[in-house]
Amino acid sequence: MGSADAGETGEERERLEPWLTDASLAVAVTLVISLVIAADSESSPLPGVAWAIGFGALLLLRRRLPLAVLAVTVFGIFAYYALDLPPIGMVLPAVGALYSTAEVRRTSWAVLGAAVLIAVSTFYRFNDLDPRAHLTGFGFVTELALAAAAIALGSVVRLARETRAQSARIAALTSAEESRAAEARMHAERVRIARDLHDTIGHTLSVASLHTSVAAEAVDSDDRAAALERVRGATSEALRQLRRTVRVLREESAGETDPGPASALGLASISSVIEAARAAGLNVTIDLDVDPGRLPRAVDAAAFRIVQESVTNVLRHSGANAAHVSAHVRVDELIVRINDDGHGGSAGPQPGAGIRGMRERAGLLGGRLGVGPSDEGFTVTAHLPIDVEEET
């Protein structure tokens, strides 16, 4: 309720401010002209004051009819002097009209009006027989300066208003762009978390499912106990990885942009994936010709997740008996390859979530991922640039 009242008050103030400004300008022009008339008049100043009120009243229309106000003011000044009323200067009554015309981006018309007034004034003063009306350098410069000041002030006010409006537009565009960037970062973060959770939970559940099946079919109690122990180990490892992910998210929320190498899994931790796959009955060989400590953290983590997801897919979909994992550096990229002797998974036009996630990981680093049948069975190959700039 309070905010609505405040909004209505703000709108009323915006509507009233232009009228108050125009009324103030009209009153000021009327008073100045009236004072000049009263100071120099030897007869009744009332006719001149009436004209002063008329010059001031015209300014109430300056926003809607700026050129008309200027034209009427100029001709009104000529009519004023034609009636032989007390002198008030040629430019003084037109100051408000000149200012208003320049304020609404009609500067050329304001300059033309001032030039007409000064030219007419100069012409008649040269030909006036009254010595008091003769043109003087001081009077000419004063009227010229008064006209220039009115036009310049109107132009400055207009430019200041346009600058404020432009600044407001820029601020609005900047705010909108920042909002879109924040939404994009949030979306990217959600996708990253979804990939991590998919890889972690998917791998663990695949291993646990296999060992649960073994336990269900085992006749020997020792075999059943061993299978259940492997299930427990796999689920415990999944919980550790989930806690690690949550810890990283909390550190990032607290403003810590560099949680440290230990916060992300890498190729140095690949043995946990390999051992779990071997325990599930898959004969896995490994050839890591790379020092994980010399890899950028993002590349190291992506390589680990690609290996983890590939091994998980082998266990779940391929029906393979053996797999080979290799990683080596060639020039400026890390090449990770996983071969198996199975029939492969979904690598067609609409691959599964696991393959999409691996492609996204490689693409985010500027790399690429290839999947498809090979002479051995099925191959996943990732090319990851190793000159990736680390976020700071």
Coordinates of C-alpha atoms in Angstrom, one line a residue:
M1 CA 0.0 0.0 0.0
G2 CA 2.8 2.4 1.0
S3 CA 4.7 1.7 -2.3
A4 CA 1.6 2.4 -4.4
D5 CA 1.1 5.7 -2.6
A6 CA 4.7 6.6 -3.1
G7 CA 4.4 5.7 -6.8
E8 CA 1.3 7.9 -7.2
T9 CA 3.1 10.8 -5.4
G10 CA 6.1 10.5 -7.7
E11 CA 3.8 10.6 -10.8
E12 CA 2.0 13.7 -9.5
R13 CA 5.3 15.4 -8.8
E14 CA 6.5 14.6 -12.3
R15 CA 3.3 16.1 -13.8
L16 CA 3.5 19.3 -11.6
E17 CA 7.2 20.1 -12.0
P18 CA 7.0 21.3 -15.6
W19 CA 4.0 23.6 -14.8
L20 CA 5.8 25.0 -11.7
T21 CA 8.9 25.6 -13.8
D22 CA 6.9 27.4 -16.5
A23 CA 4.9 29.4 -14.0
S24 CA 8.1 30.4 -12.2
L25 CA 9.8 31.5 -15.5
A26 CA 6.6 33.5 -16.5
V27 CA 6.5 35.3 -13.1
A28 CA 10.3 36.1 -13.3
V29 CA 10.0 37.6 -16.8
T30 CA 6.9 39.6 -15.8
L31 CA 8.6 41.0 -12.6
V32 CA 11.9 41.9 -14.4
I33 CA 10.1 43.7 -17.2
S34 CA 7.8 45.5 -14.8
L35 CA 10.7 46.7 -12.7
V36 CA 12.4 48.1 -15.8
I37 CA 9.2 49.9 -16.8
A38 CA 8.7 51.3 -13.3
A39 CA 12.2 52.5 -13.0
D40 CA 12.3 54.4 -16.4
S41 CA 8.6 55.4 -16.8
E42 CA 7.7 59.1 -16.3
S43 CA 4.0 58.4 -16.8
S44 CA 1.7 55.7 -15.6
P45 CA 3.4 52.3 -15.8
L46 CA 0.2 50.3 -16.0
P47 CA 0.0 49.9 -19.8
G48 CA 3.6 48.7 -19.8
V49 CA 3.0 46.3 -16.9
A50 CA 0.0 44.9 -18.8
W51 CA 2.4 44.1 -21.7
A52 CA 4.9 42.6 -19.2
I53 CA 2.1 40.3 -17.9
G54 CA 1.4 39.3 -21.5
F55 CA 5.0 38.5 -22.3
G56 CA 5.2 36.4 -19.1
A57 CA 1.9 34.6 -19.8
L58 CA 3.1 33.5 -23.3
L59 CA 5.7 31.3 -21.5
L60 CA 3.0 29.1 -20.1
L61 CA 2.7 27.7 -23.7
R62 CA 6.4 27.4 -24.3
R63 CA 6.5 23.5 -24.1
R64 CA 3.7 22.9 -26.5
L65 CA 4.2 25.8 -28.9
P66 CA 7.8 27.0 -28.6
L67 CA 8.1 28.5 -32.1
A68 CA 4.7 30.2 -31.9
V69 CA 5.7 31.7 -28.5
L70 CA 9.0 33.0 -30.0
A71 CA 7.2 34.5 -33.1
V72 CA 4.4 36.2 -31.0
T73 CA 7.0 37.5 -28.6
V74 CA 9.1 39.1 -31.4
F75 CA 6.1 40.7 -33.0
G76 CA 4.8 41.7 -29.6
I77 CA 8.0 43.6 -28.9
F78 CA 7.6 45.5 -32.2
A79 CA 4.0 46.3 -31.3
Y80 CA 5.1 47.4 -27.8
Y81 CA 7.5 50.0 -29.2
A82 CA 5.1 51.0 -31.9
L83 CA 2.7 52.1 -29.1
D84 CA 5.5 54.3 -27.8
L85 CA 5.6 52.6 -24.4
P86 CA 8.5 52.9 -21.9
P87 CA 11.7 51.3 -23.3
I88 CA 12.5 47.8 -22.0
G89 CA 15.1 46.7 -24.4
M90 CA 14.6 44.5 -27.5
V91 CA 16.0 41.3 -26.1
L92 CA 14.9 41.3 -22.5
P93 CA 11.2 40.5 -23.1
A94 CA 12.3 37.6 -25.4
V95 CA 14.8 36.0 -23.0
G96 CA 12.3 33.4 -21.9
A97 CA 11.2 32.6 -25.5
L98 CA 14.8 32.4 -26.7
Y99 CA 15.7 30.0 -23.8
S100 CA 12.6 27.8 -24.4
T101 CA 13.2 27.6 -28.2
A102 CA 16.8 26.5 -27.7
E103 CA 15.8 24.0 -24.9
V104 CA 13.5 22.1 -27.4
R105 CA 16.2 21.7 -30.0
R106 CA 15.2 24.7 -32.1
T107 CA 18.4 26.5 -31.6
S108 CA 18.6 27.9 -35.2
W109 CA 15.2 29.5 -34.8
A110 CA 16.3 31.0 -31.5
V111 CA 19.4 32.5 -33.2
L112 CA 17.2 33.8 -36.0
G113 CA 14.8 35.5 -33.6
A114 CA 17.6 37.1 -31.6
A115 CA 19.2 38.3 -34.8
V116 CA 16.0 39.9 -36.0
L117 CA 15.5 41.7 -32.7
I118 CA 19.0 43.0 -32.6
A119 CA 19.1 44.0 -36.2
V120 CA 15.8 45.9 -36.0
S121 CA 16.9 47.6 -32.7
T122 CA 20.2 48.6 -34.3
F123 CA 18.5 50.0 -37.4
Y124 CA 16.0 52.2 -35.6
R125 CA 18.6 53.4 -33.1
F126 CA 20.8 54.6 -35.9
N127 CA 17.9 56.6 -37.3
D128 CA 16.4 57.8 -34.0
L129 CA 16.5 61.6 -33.6
D130 CA 16.4 61.3 -29.8
P131 CA 20.0 61.3 -28.5
R132 CA 19.0 59.1 -25.6
A133 CA 18.1 56.3 -28.0
H134 CA 21.3 56.3 -30.0
L135 CA 23.1 53.0 -30.3
T136 CA 26.1 52.6 -28.0
G137 CA 28.7 49.9 -27.9
F138 CA 27.7 49.0 -24.3
G139 CA 24.0 48.6 -25.2
F140 CA 24.7 46.6 -28.3
V141 CA 27.1 44.2 -26.5
T142 CA 24.7 43.9 -23.6
E143 CA 21.7 42.8 -25.8
L144 CA 23.9 40.5 -27.8
A145 CA 25.3 38.9 -24.6
L146 CA 21.8 38.6 -23.1
A147 CA 20.5 36.8 -26.2
A148 CA 23.5 34.5 -26.4
A149 CA 23.2 33.7 -22.7
A150 CA 19.6 32.8 -23.0
I151 CA 20.2 30.5 -26.1
A152 CA 23.3 28.9 -24.5
L153 CA 21.4 28.2 -21.2
G154 CA 18.6 26.6 -23.1
S155 CA 21.0 24.4 -25.1
V156 CA 22.9 23.4 -21.9
V157 CA 19.7 22.4 -20.1
R158 CA 18.6 20.3 -23.1
L159 CA 22.0 18.6 -23.3
A160 CA 22.0 17.9 -19.6
R161 CA 18.5 16.4 -19.8
E162 CA 19.5 14.3 -22.8
T163 CA 22.7 13.2 -21.1
R164 CA 20.7 12.1 -18.0
A165 CA 18.3 10.2 -20.2
Q166 CA 21.1 8.5 -22.1
S167 CA 22.8 7.6 -18.8
A168 CA 19.5 6.1 -17.6
R169 CA 19.2 4.0 -20.8
I170 CA 22.8 2.9 -20.5
A171 CA 22.2 1.9 -16.9
A172 CA 19.1 0.0 -17.8
L173 CA 20.9 -1.8 -20.6
T174 CA 23.8 -2.6 -18.4
S175 CA 21.5 -3.9 -15.7
A176 CA 19.7 -6.1 -18.2
E177 CA 23.0 -7.4 -19.6
E178 CA 24.3 -8.2 -16.1
S179 CA 21.1 -10.0 -15.3
R180 CA 21.4 -12.1 -18.5
A181 CA 25.0 -12.8 -17.7
A182 CA 24.1 -13.9 -14.2
E183 CA 21.4 -16.1 -15.5
A184 CA 23.8 -17.6 -18.0
R185 CA 26.4 -18.3 -15.3
M186 CA 23.7 -19.8 -13.1
H187 CA 22.5 -22.0 -16.0
A188 CA 26.1 -23.1 -16.7
E189 CA 26.6 -23.9 -13.0
R190 CA 23.5 -26.0 -12.9
V191 CA 24.6 -27.9 -16.0
R192 CA 28.0 -28.5 -14.5
I193 CA 26.5 -29.8 -11.2
A194 CA 24.1 -32.0 -13.2
R195 CA 27.0 -33.5 -15.1
D196 CA 29.0 -34.1 -12.0
L197 CA 26.1 -35.7 -10.2
H198 CA 25.2 -37.8 -13.3
D199 CA 28.8 -39.1 -13.6
T200 CA 29.2 -39.8 -9.9
I201 CA 25.8 -41.3 -9.2
G202 CA 25.6 -43.1 -12.6
H203 CA 29.0 -44.8 -12.1
T204 CA 28.3 -45.8 -8.5
L205 CA 24.9 -47.2 -9.2
S206 CA 26.2 -49.2 -12.1
V207 CA 28.9 -50.7 -10.0
A208 CA 26.5 -51.3 -7.1
S209 CA 23.9 -52.8 -9.5
L210 CA 26.4 -55.3 -10.8
H211 CA 27.6 -56.4 -7.4
T212 CA 24.1 -56.6 -6.1
S213 CA 23.2 -59.0 -8.9
V214 CA 26.3 -61.0 -8.0
A215 CA 25.3 -61.1 -4.4
A216 CA 21.8 -62.2 -5.3
E217 CA 23.0 -65.0 -7.4
A218 CA 25.9 -66.1 -5.2
V219 CA 25.6 -69.5 -3.5
D220 CA 28.7 -69.1 -1.3
S221 CA 28.2 -66.8 1.6
D222 CA 31.7 -65.5 1.3
D223 CA 31.1 -64.5 -2.4
R224 CA 27.9 -62.8 -1.3
A225 CA 29.7 -60.9 1.5
A226 CA 32.4 -59.8 -0.8
A227 CA 29.9 -58.5 -3.4
L228 CA 28.0 -56.6 -0.7
E229 CA 31.3 -55.2 0.6
R230 CA 32.0 -53.9 -2.9
V231 CA 28.6 -52.3 -3.0
R232 CA 29.3 -50.6 0.4
G233 CA 32.6 -49.4 -0.9
A234 CA 31.1 -48.0 -4.1
T235 CA 28.3 -46.2 -2.2
S236 CA 30.8 -44.8 0.3
E237 CA 33.0 -43.4 -2.5
A238 CA 29.9 -41.8 -4.1
L239 CA 29.1 -40.1 -0.8
R240 CA 32.6 -38.8 -0.5
Q241 CA 32.4 -37.3 -4.0
L242 CA 29.1 -35.8 -3.3
R243 CA 30.4 -34.2 -0.1
R244 CA 33.4 -32.9 -2.1
T245 CA 31.1 -31.4 -4.6
V246 CA 28.9 -29.7 -2.0
R247 CA 32.1 -28.4 -0.2
V248 CA 33.3 -26.8 -3.5
L249 CA 29.8 -25.2 -4.0
R250 CA 29.8 -23.8 -0.5
E251 CA 33.3 -22.4 -0.9
E252 CA 32.3 -20.8 -4.2
S253 CA 29.2 -19.3 -2.6
A254 CA 31.4 -17.8 0.1
G255 CA 33.5 -16.1 -2.5
E256 CA 36.5 -18.5 -2.6
T257 CA 37.3 -18.7 -6.3
D258 CA 40.3 -21.1 -5.8
P259 CA 39.2 -23.9 -3.5
G260 CA 42.4 -25.8 -4.3
P261 CA 43.4 -28.9 -6.3
A262 CA 42.0 -31.3 -3.7
S263 CA 38.5 -30.1 -4.4
A264 CA 38.3 -31.7 -7.8
L265 CA 39.0 -35.3 -8.9
G266 CA 41.6 -35.8 -11.6
L267 CA 43.6 -38.5 -13.4
A268 CA 45.6 -39.1 -10.2
S269 CA 42.4 -40.5 -8.7
I270 CA 41.6 -42.7 -11.7
S271 CA 42.6 -45.8 -9.9
S272 CA 39.3 -45.8 -7.9
V273 CA 37.3 -46.0 -11.1
I274 CA 39.6 -48.7 -12.6
E275 CA 39.5 -50.8 -9.4
A276 CA 35.7 -50.6 -9.2
A277 CA 35.4 -51.7 -12.8
R278 CA 37.8 -54.6 -12.3
A279 CA 35.8 -55.7 -9.2
A280 CA 32.7 -55.7 -11.4
G281 CA 34.4 -58.2 -13.7
L282 CA 35.8 -55.9 -16.4
N283 CA 39.4 -56.5 -17.4
V284 CA 40.7 -52.9 -17.6
T285 CA 44.3 -52.0 -18.6
I286 CA 45.6 -48.5 -18.2
D287 CA 48.3 -46.5 -19.9
L288 CA 48.8 -42.9 -18.5
D289 CA 51.8 -41.3 -20.1
V290 CA 51.1 -37.9 -18.5
D291 CA 51.9 -36.1 -15.2
P292 CA 48.5 -35.1 -13.8
G293 CA 50.2 -32.4 -11.7
R294 CA 51.3 -30.5 -14.8
L295 CA 47.8 -30.4 -16.3
P296 CA 45.4 -27.4 -15.8
R297 CA 42.9 -28.3 -13.1
A298 CA 39.9 -28.0 -15.5
V299 CA 41.5 -30.3 -18.0
D300 CA 42.5 -32.8 -15.4
A301 CA 39.0 -32.9 -13.9
A302 CA 37.4 -33.2 -17.4
A303 CA 39.7 -36.1 -18.3
F304 CA 38.8 -37.9 -15.1
R305 CA 35.0 -37.5 -15.7
I306 CA 35.3 -38.6 -19.3
V307 CA 37.1 -41.8 -18.2
Q308 CA 34.6 -42.4 -15.4
E309 CA 31.6 -41.9 -17.7
S310 CA 33.1 -44.1 -20.5
V311 CA 33.9 -46.9 -18.1
T312 CA 30.4 -46.6 -16.6
N313 CA 28.9 -46.9 -20.1
V314 CA 31.1 -50.0 -20.8
L315 CA 29.7 -51.6 -17.7
R316 CA 26.1 -50.7 -18.3
H317 CA 25.7 -50.9 -22.1
S318 CA 28.5 -52.6 -24.0
G319 CA 28.6 -56.1 -22.8
A320 CA 32.4 -55.9 -23.0
N321 CA 34.9 -58.1 -21.3
A322 CA 38.0 -55.9 -21.6
A323 CA 38.7 -52.2 -21.9
H324 CA 41.9 -50.1 -22.3
V325 CA 42.3 -46.6 -21.0
S326 CA 45.1 -44.4 -22.2
A327 CA 46.1 -40.7 -21.9
H328 CA 49.1 -38.9 -23.4
V329 CA 50.0 -35.4 -24.3
R330 CA 50.6 -34.5 -28.0
V331 CA 51.9 -31.0 -28.8
D332 CA 49.4 -28.8 -26.9
E333 CA 46.5 -31.2 -26.2
L334 CA 45.7 -34.1 -23.9
I335 CA 44.4 -37.1 -25.7
V336 CA 42.3 -39.5 -23.7
R337 CA 41.1 -42.7 -25.3
I338 CA 38.9 -45.5 -23.9
N339 CA 38.6 -48.7 -26.1
D340 CA 36.5 -51.7 -25.2
D341 CA 35.6 -55.0 -27.0
G342 CA 31.9 -54.6 -26.7
H343 CA 29.2 -53.5 -29.1
G344 CA 29.0 -49.9 -27.8
G345 CA 26.2 -47.7 -26.6
S346 CA 24.2 -44.9 -28.1
A347 CA 26.4 -42.7 -30.4
G348 CA 23.8 -41.8 -33.0
P349 CA 22.1 -38.5 -33.7
Q350 CA 20.5 -38.6 -30.2
P351 CA 23.1 -40.0 -27.8
G352 CA 22.5 -40.6 -24.2
A353 CA 23.0 -38.1 -21.4
G354 CA 26.5 -39.5 -20.6
I355 CA 27.9 -38.9 -24.1
R356 CA 26.2 -35.5 -24.2
G357 CA 27.9 -34.6 -20.9
M358 CA 31.3 -35.7 -22.1
R359 CA 30.9 -33.7 -25.3
E360 CA 29.9 -30.6 -23.2
R361 CA 33.0 -31.1 -21.0
A362 CA 35.3 -31.2 -24.0
G363 CA 33.5 -28.3 -25.7
L364 CA 33.7 -26.1 -22.7
L365 CA 37.5 -26.4 -22.8
G366 CA 37.7 -25.8 -26.6
G367 CA 38.3 -29.5 -27.3
R368 CA 36.3 -32.2 -29.0
L369 CA 35.0 -35.7 -28.3
G370 CA 34.7 -38.6 -30.8
V371 CA 32.7 -41.7 -30.1
G372 CA 31.9 -44.7 -32.3
P373 CA 32.6 -48.3 -33.4
S374 CA 36.3 -49.3 -33.9
D375 CA 38.2 -52.4 -34.9
E376 CA 38.4 -53.4 -31.3
G377 CA 34.8 -52.7 -30.5
F378 CA 33.9 -49.2 -29.4
T379 CA 36.1 -46.2 -28.8
V380 CA 35.8 -42.9 -27.0
T381 CA 38.5 -40.3 -27.8
A382 CA 38.7 -36.9 -26.2
H383 CA 41.1 -34.1 -27.4
L384 CA 41.5 -31.5 -24.6
P385 CA 43.7 -28.4 -25.0
I386 CA 46.2 -28.0 -22.2
D387 CA 46.7 -24.3 -22.6
V388 CA 43.3 -23.5 -21.1
E389 CA 43.3 -20.4 -18.9
E390 CA 42.5 -21.1 -15.4
E391 CA 39.7 -19.1 -13.7
T392 CA 40.9 -16.9 -10.9

